[in-house]
Structure formats: structure tokens, C-alpha cells
XYZ file of C-alpha atoms in Angstrom:
210
model
C 22.526 1.223 35.214
C 25.266 -0.203 33.021
C 23.933 1.802 30.072
C 24.090 5.056 32.052
C 27.638 4.276 33.161
C 28.645 3.444 29.611
C 27.202 6.728 28.334
C 29.113 8.724 30.944
C 32.433 7.017 30.206
C 31.894 7.344 26.464
C 31.182 11.073 26.836
C 34.338 11.486 28.927
C 36.427 9.778 26.247
C 34.941 11.717 23.337
C 35.113 14.993 25.255
C 38.770 14.450 26.114
C 38.358 14.114 29.885
C 39.687 10.569 29.588
C 42.779 10.538 27.388
C 43.901 7.685 25.179
C 45.854 5.182 27.243
C 44.127 6.134 30.510
C 43.788 3.217 32.937
C 40.191 2.483 33.911
C 40.009 0.584 37.184
C 36.795 -1.166 38.132
C 37.165 -0.182 41.780
C 37.562 3.539 41.032
C 34.647 3.494 38.606
C 32.457 1.598 41.079
C 33.211 4.260 43.680
C 32.524 7.065 41.221
C 29.108 5.713 40.221
C 28.321 4.227 43.636
C 27.580 0.762 42.259
C 29.009 -2.739 42.482
C 31.636 -3.862 39.982
C 29.087 -5.884 37.990
C 27.525 -2.929 36.098
C 31.026 -1.491 35.619
C 32.243 -4.657 33.906
C 29.115 -4.728 31.742
C 29.630 -1.098 30.705
C 33.307 -1.673 29.925
C 32.565 -4.759 27.851
C 30.043 -2.759 25.834
C 32.577 0.038 25.315
C 35.104 -2.565 24.220
C 32.630 -3.760 21.602
C 32.280 -0.165 20.418
C 36.050 0.134 20.078
C 36.506 2.817 22.753
C 38.379 0.737 25.337
C 40.427 -2.426 25.387
C 41.312 -4.951 28.043
C 44.937 -5.940 28.495
C 45.716 -9.261 30.138
C 46.755 -8.913 33.768
C 46.645 -5.108 33.444
C 42.978 -4.192 33.239
C 41.015 -1.768 31.093
C 42.416 1.169 29.117
C 41.029 3.888 26.865
C 42.028 2.789 23.383
C 45.060 4.586 21.989
C 46.076 3.906 18.401
C 49.384 4.234 16.617
C 49.681 6.408 13.518
C 49.549 3.283 11.344
C 46.361 2.105 13.051
C 44.723 5.527 12.614
C 45.569 5.546 8.916
C 44.038 2.087 8.511
C 40.830 3.268 10.173
C 40.576 6.195 7.778
C 41.161 3.997 4.734
C 38.088 2.014 5.745
C 36.220 5.233 6.517
C 36.718 6.322 2.893
C 34.834 3.274 1.657
C 32.003 3.821 4.100
C 31.851 7.580 3.417
C 31.342 6.993 -0.293
C 28.503 4.589 0.379
C 26.991 6.947 2.934
C 26.960 9.837 0.455
C 25.058 7.726 -2.072
C 22.520 6.587 0.512
C 21.917 10.099 1.800
C 21.151 11.738 -1.546
C 18.774 8.885 -2.363
C 16.466 9.943 0.475
C 13.273 11.882 -0.187
C 13.660 15.703 -0.264
C 11.305 16.205 2.679
C 13.326 13.738 4.750
C 16.576 15.461 3.817
C 15.139 18.788 4.937
C 14.452 17.360 8.386
C 17.981 15.942 8.525
C 19.457 19.261 7.373
C 17.516 21.163 10.050
C 18.868 18.842 12.750
C 22.403 19.164 11.381
C 22.136 22.959 11.201
C 21.114 23.136 14.857
C 24.143 21.044 15.838
C 26.478 23.120 13.663
C 25.147 26.296 15.277
C 25.810 24.795 18.715
C 29.346 23.942 17.605
C 29.830 27.564 16.576
C 29.115 28.522 20.187
C 31.886 26.192 21.391
C 34.531 27.731 19.143
C 35.074 31.115 20.818
C 35.725 29.701 24.315
C 37.793 26.981 22.617
C 35.689 24.303 24.260
C 37.099 21.286 22.426
C 35.259 18.807 24.637
C 31.814 20.209 23.913
C 32.648 20.607 20.231
C 33.808 16.973 20.046
C 30.570 15.680 21.587
C 28.441 17.783 19.235
C 30.605 16.675 16.327
C 29.842 13.057 17.146
C 26.123 13.827 17.275
C 26.397 15.584 13.881
C 27.935 12.523 12.263
C 25.472 10.219 14.023
C 22.597 12.165 12.462
C 24.168 11.642 9.038
C 24.538 7.925 9.709
C 20.975 7.538 10.981
C 19.678 9.303 7.865
C 21.157 6.506 5.742
C 18.520 4.127 7.168
C 21.139 1.374 6.992
C 21.695 -0.292 10.361
C 24.727 -2.263 9.217
C 26.491 0.832 7.935
C 25.746 2.618 11.212
C 27.178 -0.238 13.279
C 30.323 -0.610 11.164
C 30.971 3.135 11.062
C 30.389 3.756 14.763
C 32.540 0.830 15.879
C 35.331 1.867 13.527
C 35.290 5.501 14.651
C 35.022 4.382 18.263
C 38.607 3.196 17.943
C 39.807 6.763 17.342
C 37.381 8.423 19.783
C 40.146 9.358 22.232
C 42.018 11.144 19.457
C 39.155 13.466 18.441
C 39.227 16.082 21.216
C 43.035 16.257 21.105
C 43.002 16.804 17.341
C 40.647 19.755 17.793
C 43.277 21.629 19.816
C 45.126 22.391 16.570
C 44.947 26.076 15.627
C 41.754 26.800 13.700
C 40.674 23.155 13.741
C 37.148 23.758 15.016
C 36.535 26.641 12.596
C 37.640 24.567 9.605
C 35.751 21.491 10.754
C 32.458 23.309 11.251
C 32.776 25.205 7.975
C 32.978 21.803 6.316
C 29.875 20.736 8.217
C 27.898 23.633 6.760
C 29.132 22.729 3.278
C 27.918 19.156 3.799
C 24.469 20.421 4.746
C 24.267 22.491 1.544
C 25.330 19.530 -0.613
C 22.811 17.317 1.174
C 19.953 19.708 0.459
C 21.071 19.935 -3.174
C 21.128 16.120 -3.281
C 24.530 16.367 -4.959
C 26.247 13.059 -4.261
C 29.435 13.935 -6.156
C 29.992 17.115 -4.138
C 29.096 15.348 -0.899
C 31.719 12.697 -1.596
C 34.341 15.393 -2.177
C 33.353 17.182 1.034
C 33.497 13.936 3.004
C 36.953 13.344 1.544
C 38.209 16.800 2.517
C 36.747 16.471 6.005
C 38.297 13.026 6.391
C 41.739 14.139 5.191
C 41.797 17.208 7.441
C 40.708 15.165 10.453
C 43.315 12.499 9.737
C 46.098 15.066 9.412
C 45.204 16.603 12.769
C 45.024 13.227 14.468
C 48.409 12.182 13.119
C 49.906 15.445 14.328
C 48.879 14.589 17.898
C 49.322 10.802 17.827
C 52.166 8.591 18.999
């Protein structure tokens, strides 16, 4: 049950239903999911480990909200991981990359459908799945854990950053470019595309951060 609760709260954070800084009370969550507070605490502790929430002494649980300086630090680390990820991806067998590219293309097409109604929440959730597919294709469990925990810290900033004019169009165009570079097994181009994607995302987050 705790896993189901965690998944729901995580989706609400990534989709922007729960904003950064939102107070998460165990009682309200227990009522929402019709469970005791035990599974709620377990779910919140797991989310804390993923970087999505934090517990403040004598205050309770909150959706993590980072300062501009903190966000910039996260993206400096992301650069290092992105470069390693690009190298790992292009080292995969062509037939495996084709499967990955097909999965990514389906997600990018779904993101296209979220652009016209300006559904930032749905786009943000699909965007996370897109990047998770890239991470899983690396076949490196340690990279996946480091990357996901690091990006979990900025999860509450994603949906808000997508409200910028043209943000979803630009972001998904970059996704399609990544797929092309992946199929071409061009690590140098993939690194550049990761960099551009990272810089554009960071700029949008800083625009909407504290």
C-alpha cells in the first residue's frame, strides 16, 4: 500500500498538483487514501530518499522547494551524469537502441498531444518517463539511482517551468533530436543536445524559482 501511496504523491508533485513548499500532513493523507498513518509515513520516508520531500523538525513534511543556488548546483552535477549517460547509450547494440528509440518516440508523440491544450502536468509526467527510458537504457543501476535522486530534488519545479511560453514545444523538439542522435549512435551530438536541453530547462526553472 505504501508503494501505491508513494506513486500517487510522486505523480502529484511531478504533475504540479502539489507545489514546492506544500505541507503534507499525515492525517490528511491518511484520510485521502483511507489508511492508517503507518503506510503514509513509509511512503513519505521513501519520497524523502528520492529527494521529492523533506521533513522539517517540529513542522512535518513538505514538498521540496529549492533556492536558485540549489537548483544550479543540481544542474552542475547533472552535466557530469549527462556526459556519462551519452557515452553509455551510444555503446549499446543497434538493435537495442532501436527498441529504446521506439519507446522514446511513442512518449514524444504523447507529449505532442499535451502541448495544444497546454497540459503541463501530463507533459511533465511523460517527460519524466522519457528521461527514465534513457536512464534505463544505460544498463547502469548506480547512474540511474544517482540521477533519479538528484532530479527528484527539482521535481516540484518541472511543471511550473513548463508554463513558460513555448517551453513544451522547445522541450519536445529537443527530445526528437535526442532520438535521432541516439539512432545515429553519435555520442558527441548527443552530449551537445543534452547540454542544450539542460541549459534550457535550468533557465526556465530559475525564472520561476525563489
